[in-house]
Amino acid sequence: MIYIAQARKRPGEAAERVVYRDMPTPLGEMRLVASARGLRGAWFTDQMSLPPADGWVLDESDPILEQARRELDQWYAGERRDFDVALDPVGTPFQHEVWRALCTLDFGQLASYGELARVVGRPKGAQAIGGAVGRNPVSIIIPCHRVIGADTSLTGFGGGLPRKQALLKHEGSQYLSRNPRARRVCDGQAQLPFELPTFDWPPAR
């Protein structure tokens, strides 16, 4: 995976071309966003943190978006565990530290916020780590779903706890509840290919 650190845009700086496309997944529609340098974002389209598409260009043939779509399809199908698409998320230097650390977590490997804080050299900064994890703009590919509580509790996820439970099950960690305090009951066989969850998407309103 190529991780390109992109600083926040400065006032007066010329706008860059940003493209997007939507793709279906077993857990609902996702929106993929890219710059000319790499994948800028991947959100489920019902996420509150999904930015507005103002200024973005719909492009179904962009090679970066197509690579991301193909790799995500392969991941869900159990044909891929790592991603090769170039990443170009926008964030602060601290957020980039945390997101890079997330990228070192292998398929099925979980880490607590405290463990992640130690990895980035801020052993007392678990709360700040949680904030950066929560602002991860590239779901699944930057695997913030692999971060759990020190007691293995499910904690939170921007895409919703039912999705986090399903993603972790796909990678071999079983949770019987979608409560943020639910603890892992099994660390075993990954569900490959992706096993459809026992709920419908989009969730009933």
mmCIF file of C-alpha atoms in Angstrom:
data_model
loop_
_atom_site.group_PDB
_atom_site.id
_atom_site.type_symbol
_atom_site.label_atom_id
_atom_site.label_comp_id
_atom_site.label_asym_id
_atom_site.label_seq_id
_atom_site.Cartn_x
_atom_site.Cartn_y
_atom_site.Cartn_z
ATOM 1 C CA MET A 1 0.000 0.000 0.000
ATOM 2 C CA ILE A 2 1.303 3.458 -0.928
ATOM 3 C CA TYR A 3 0.360 6.026 1.709
ATOM 4 C CA ILE A 4 0.715 9.627 0.548
ATOM 5 C CA ALA A 5 0.409 12.169 3.370
ATOM 6 C CA GLN A 6 -1.701 15.124 2.300
ATOM 7 C CA ALA A 7 -1.860 18.233 4.485
ATOM 8 C CA ARG A 8 -5.049 20.227 4.869
ATOM 9 C CA LYS A 9 -5.689 22.715 2.063
ATOM 10 C CA ARG A 10 -4.430 26.225 2.790
ATOM 11 C CA PRO A 11 -6.667 29.283 2.245
ATOM 12 C CA GLY A 12 -6.257 30.631 -1.273
ATOM 13 C CA GLU A 13 -4.679 27.418 -2.556
ATOM 14 C CA ALA A 14 -5.878 26.368 -6.011
ATOM 15 C CA ALA A 15 -8.585 23.720 -6.002
ATOM 16 C CA GLU A 16 -7.587 20.259 -7.198
ATOM 17 C CA ARG A 17 -9.713 17.880 -9.230
ATOM 18 C CA VAL A 18 -11.443 15.349 -6.997
ATOM 19 C CA VAL A 19 -13.496 12.508 -8.461
ATOM 20 C CA TYR A 20 -15.967 10.073 -6.932
ATOM 21 C CA ARG A 21 -18.127 7.067 -7.655
ATOM 22 C CA ASP A 22 -20.487 4.866 -5.647
ATOM 23 C CA MET A 23 -20.268 1.085 -5.369
ATOM 24 C CA PRO A 24 -22.496 -1.597 -3.845
ATOM 25 C CA THR A 25 -21.134 -3.773 -1.024
ATOM 26 C CA PRO A 26 -22.678 -6.453 1.208
ATOM 27 C CA LEU A 27 -22.942 -3.803 3.934
ATOM 28 C CA GLY A 28 -24.502 -1.063 1.859
ATOM 29 C CA GLU A 29 -23.431 1.449 -0.733
ATOM 30 C CA MET A 30 -20.020 3.071 -0.405
ATOM 31 C CA ARG A 31 -18.743 6.304 -1.940
ATOM 32 C CA LEU A 32 -15.144 6.285 -3.140
ATOM 33 C CA VAL A 33 -13.317 9.590 -3.598
ATOM 34 C CA ALA A 34 -9.909 10.169 -5.181
ATOM 35 C CA SER A 35 -7.427 12.855 -6.112
ATOM 36 C CA ALA A 36 -4.888 12.433 -8.892
ATOM 37 C CA ARG A 37 -2.493 11.056 -6.236
ATOM 38 C CA GLY A 38 -4.592 8.363 -4.594
ATOM 39 C CA LEU A 39 -7.759 7.368 -2.782
ATOM 40 C CA ARG A 40 -8.977 10.302 -0.715
ATOM 41 C CA GLY A 41 -11.938 8.684 1.007
ATOM 42 C CA ALA A 42 -14.246 5.670 1.285
ATOM 43 C CA TRP A 43 -17.458 6.150 3.243
ATOM 44 C CA PHE A 44 -20.719 4.286 3.526
ATOM 45 C CA THR A 45 -23.239 6.646 1.961
ATOM 46 C CA ASP A 46 -25.410 6.749 5.087
ATOM 47 C CA GLN A 47 -22.528 7.851 7.336
ATOM 48 C CA MET A 48 -22.986 11.211 9.029
ATOM 49 C CA SER A 49 -19.311 11.977 8.347
ATOM 50 C CA LEU A 50 -19.737 11.656 4.549
ATOM 51 C CA PRO A 51 -18.692 15.031 3.113
ATOM 52 C CA PRO A 52 -20.939 16.751 0.559
ATOM 53 C CA ALA A 53 -19.946 16.127 -3.055
ATOM 54 C CA ASP A 54 -19.725 19.853 -3.817
ATOM 55 C CA GLY A 55 -16.952 20.368 -6.346
ATOM 56 C CA TRP A 56 -16.377 16.641 -6.863
ATOM 57 C CA VAL A 57 -16.697 15.154 -10.345
ATOM 58 C CA LEU A 58 -18.590 11.895 -10.900
ATOM 59 C CA ASP A 59 -16.206 9.604 -12.786
ATOM 60 C CA GLU A 60 -16.978 5.899 -13.238
ATOM 61 C CA SER A 61 -13.751 5.250 -15.163
ATOM 62 C CA ASP A 62 -11.094 6.876 -12.978
ATOM 63 C CA PRO A 63 -8.299 4.278 -12.564
ATOM 64 C CA ILE A 64 -7.753 4.901 -8.840
ATOM 65 C CA LEU A 65 -11.463 4.581 -8.072
ATOM 66 C CA GLU A 66 -11.698 1.472 -10.246
ATOM 67 C CA GLN A 67 -8.720 -0.112 -8.477
ATOM 68 C CA ALA A 68 -10.267 0.622 -5.072
ATOM 69 C CA ARG A 69 -13.619 -0.810 -6.173
ATOM 70 C CA ARG A 70 -11.994 -3.966 -7.509
ATOM 71 C CA GLU A 71 -9.873 -4.506 -4.398
ATOM 72 C CA LEU A 72 -12.835 -4.005 -2.064
ATOM 73 C CA ASP A 73 -14.862 -6.522 -4.072
ATOM 74 C CA GLN A 74 -11.979 -8.986 -3.776
ATOM 75 C CA TRP A 75 -11.711 -8.330 -0.021
ATOM 76 C CA TYR A 76 -15.373 -9.105 0.530
ATOM 77 C CA ALA A 77 -15.042 -12.221 -1.651
ATOM 78 C CA GLY A 78 -12.187 -13.530 0.517
ATOM 79 C CA GLU A 79 -9.717 -13.196 -2.358
ATOM 80 C CA ARG A 80 -7.651 -10.392 -0.785
ATOM 81 C CA ARG A 81 -6.427 -9.479 2.714
ATOM 82 C CA ASP A 82 -4.265 -6.446 1.921
ATOM 83 C CA PHE A 83 -4.837 -3.423 -0.307
ATOM 84 C CA ASP A 84 -2.506 -2.007 -2.945
ATOM 85 C CA VAL A 85 -4.374 1.152 -3.979
ATOM 86 C CA ALA A 86 -2.482 4.383 -3.280
ATOM 87 C CA LEU A 87 -3.934 6.397 -0.387
ATOM 88 C CA ASP A 88 -4.167 10.194 -0.237
ATOM 89 C CA PRO A 89 -6.237 11.090 2.850
ATOM 90 C CA VAL A 90 -6.304 14.681 4.062
ATOM 91 C CA GLY A 91 -5.592 15.291 7.743
ATOM 92 C CA THR A 92 -3.336 16.754 10.393
ATOM 93 C CA PRO A 93 0.162 15.356 11.002
ATOM 94 C CA PHE A 94 -1.116 13.591 14.127
ATOM 95 C CA GLN A 95 -4.041 12.047 12.256
ATOM 96 C CA HIS A 96 -1.641 10.782 9.605
ATOM 97 C CA GLU A 97 0.489 9.153 12.321
ATOM 98 C CA VAL A 98 -2.552 7.300 13.612
ATOM 99 C CA TRP A 99 -3.851 6.319 10.166
ATOM 100 C CA ARG A 100 -0.430 4.995 9.173
ATOM 101 C CA ALA A 101 -0.363 2.935 12.365
ATOM 102 C CA LEU A 102 -3.785 1.521 11.481
ATOM 103 C CA CYS A 103 -2.383 0.423 8.122
ATOM 104 C CA THR A 104 0.146 -1.796 9.921
ATOM 105 C CA LEU A 105 -2.643 -3.933 11.428
ATOM 106 C CA ASP A 106 -2.920 -7.160 9.481
ATOM 107 C CA PHE A 107 -6.156 -8.836 8.456
ATOM 108 C CA GLY A 108 -7.744 -10.165 11.662
ATOM 109 C CA GLN A 109 -5.285 -8.358 13.965
ATOM 110 C CA LEU A 110 -6.950 -6.169 16.591
ATOM 111 C CA ALA A 111 -5.478 -3.388 18.725
ATOM 112 C CA SER A 112 -6.779 -1.319 21.619
ATOM 113 C CA TYR A 113 -6.675 2.469 21.651
ATOM 114 C CA GLY A 114 -3.978 2.267 24.314
ATOM 115 C CA GLU A 115 -1.850 -0.068 22.202
ATOM 116 C CA LEU A 116 -2.224 2.261 19.229
ATOM 117 C CA ALA A 117 -1.204 5.195 21.429
ATOM 118 C CA ARG A 118 2.009 3.386 22.370
ATOM 119 C CA VAL A 119 2.746 2.596 18.713
ATOM 120 C CA VAL A 120 2.643 6.289 17.782
ATOM 121 C CA GLY A 121 4.702 7.259 20.830
ATOM 122 C CA ARG A 122 1.887 8.810 22.875
ATOM 123 C CA PRO A 123 1.254 6.234 25.611
ATOM 124 C CA LYS A 124 -1.053 8.581 27.540
ATOM 125 C CA GLY A 125 -2.954 9.775 24.487
ATOM 126 C CA ALA A 126 -5.618 7.097 24.060
ATOM 127 C CA GLN A 127 -8.400 9.692 23.971
ATOM 128 C CA ALA A 128 -6.681 11.694 21.235
ATOM 129 C CA ILE A 129 -6.057 8.436 19.373
ATOM 130 C CA GLY A 130 -9.780 7.724 19.544
ATOM 131 C CA GLY A 131 -10.515 11.089 17.957
ATOM 132 C CA ALA A 132 -8.131 10.440 15.067
ATOM 133 C CA VAL A 133 -9.471 6.913 14.545
ATOM 134 C CA GLY A 134 -13.002 8.313 14.441
ATOM 135 C CA ARG A 135 -11.994 10.769 11.705
ATOM 136 C CA ASN A 136 -10.492 8.096 9.451
ATOM 137 C CA PRO A 137 -11.795 8.961 5.953
ATOM 138 C CA VAL A 138 -11.010 5.610 4.280
ATOM 139 C CA SER A 139 -13.175 2.858 5.759
ATOM 140 C CA ILE A 140 -11.964 -0.768 5.599
ATOM 141 C CA ILE A 141 -8.800 0.033 3.616
ATOM 142 C CA ILE A 142 -7.447 2.066 6.552
ATOM 143 C CA PRO A 143 -8.814 -0.503 9.006
ATOM 144 C CA CYS A 144 -10.203 1.509 11.925
ATOM 145 C CA HIS A 145 -12.699 -1.346 12.470
ATOM 146 C CA ARG A 146 -9.783 -3.326 13.967
ATOM 147 C CA VAL A 147 -9.524 -0.973 16.961
ATOM 148 C CA ILE A 148 -11.352 -2.218 20.069
ATOM 149 C CA GLY A 149 -11.329 -1.605 23.814
ATOM 150 C CA ALA A 150 -8.586 -2.945 26.070
ATOM 151 C CA ASP A 151 -11.122 -5.469 27.409
ATOM 152 C CA THR A 152 -11.987 -6.475 23.771
ATOM 153 C CA SER A 153 -15.196 -4.392 23.913
ATOM 154 C CA LEU A 154 -16.591 -3.428 20.522
ATOM 155 C CA THR A 155 -16.526 0.348 21.272
ATOM 156 C CA GLY A 156 -17.557 2.519 18.283
ATOM 157 C CA PHE A 157 -17.403 2.785 14.508
ATOM 158 C CA GLY A 158 -18.336 5.599 12.134
ATOM 159 C CA GLY A 159 -20.212 3.218 9.868
ATOM 160 C CA GLY A 160 -22.300 1.848 12.747
ATOM 161 C CA LEU A 161 -21.748 -1.020 15.178
ATOM 162 C CA PRO A 162 -23.701 -3.599 13.113
ATOM 163 C CA ARG A 163 -21.195 -3.037 10.313
ATOM 164 C CA LYS A 164 -18.220 -3.226 12.680
ATOM 165 C CA GLN A 165 -19.528 -6.508 14.091
ATOM 166 C CA ALA A 166 -19.887 -7.898 10.549
ATOM 167 C CA LEU A 167 -16.445 -6.684 9.436
ATOM 168 C CA LEU A 168 -14.763 -8.249 12.460
ATOM 169 C CA LYS A 169 -16.656 -11.494 11.922
ATOM 170 C CA HIS A 170 -15.334 -11.525 8.350
ATOM 171 C CA GLU A 171 -11.826 -11.382 9.841
ATOM 172 C CA GLY A 172 -12.408 -14.034 12.495
ATOM 173 C CA SER A 173 -13.539 -12.144 15.622
ATOM 174 C CA GLN A 174 -17.005 -12.981 16.895
ATOM 175 C CA TYR A 175 -19.220 -10.590 18.852
ATOM 176 C CA LEU A 176 -22.688 -11.775 19.885
ATOM 177 C CA SER A 177 -24.021 -8.261 20.443
ATOM 178 C CA ARG A 178 -23.772 -4.895 18.712
ATOM 179 C CA ASN A 179 -23.578 -3.073 22.011
ATOM 180 C CA PRO A 180 -20.387 -0.954 22.317
ATOM 181 C CA ARG A 181 -19.616 -2.793 25.584
ATOM 182 C CA ALA A 182 -19.945 -6.245 24.002
ATOM 183 C CA ARG A 183 -16.777 -8.313 24.341
ATOM 184 C CA ARG A 184 -15.217 -10.661 21.839
ATOM 185 C CA VAL A 185 -16.277 -14.265 22.359
ATOM 186 C CA CYS A 186 -14.207 -15.937 19.661
ATOM 187 C CA ASP A 187 -10.970 -15.294 17.819
ATOM 188 C CA GLY A 188 -11.064 -18.028 15.246
ATOM 189 C CA GLN A 189 -11.828 -18.897 11.657
ATOM 190 C CA ALA A 190 -12.391 -15.938 9.369
ATOM 191 C CA GLN A 191 -15.661 -15.930 7.440
ATOM 192 C CA LEU A 192 -14.445 -16.152 3.842
ATOM 193 C CA PRO A 193 -15.991 -15.122 1.565
ATOM 194 C CA PHE A 194 -17.992 -12.427 3.316
ATOM 195 C CA GLU A 195 -20.946 -13.887 5.174
ATOM 196 C CA LEU A 196 -24.049 -11.746 4.795
ATOM 197 C CA PRO A 197 -25.066 -10.337 8.177
ATOM 198 C CA THR A 198 -28.375 -11.206 9.781
ATOM 199 C CA PHE A 199 -29.764 -7.709 9.215
ATOM 200 C CA ASP A 200 -30.834 -5.762 6.147
ATOM 201 C CA TRP A 201 -29.203 -2.690 4.688
ATOM 202 C CA PRO A 202 -30.178 0.032 4.810
ATOM 203 C CA PRO A 203 -31.366 -0.370 8.403
ATOM 204 C CA ALA A 204 -35.085 -0.005 8.981
ATOM 205 C CA ARG A 205 -35.976 3.578 9.955
#
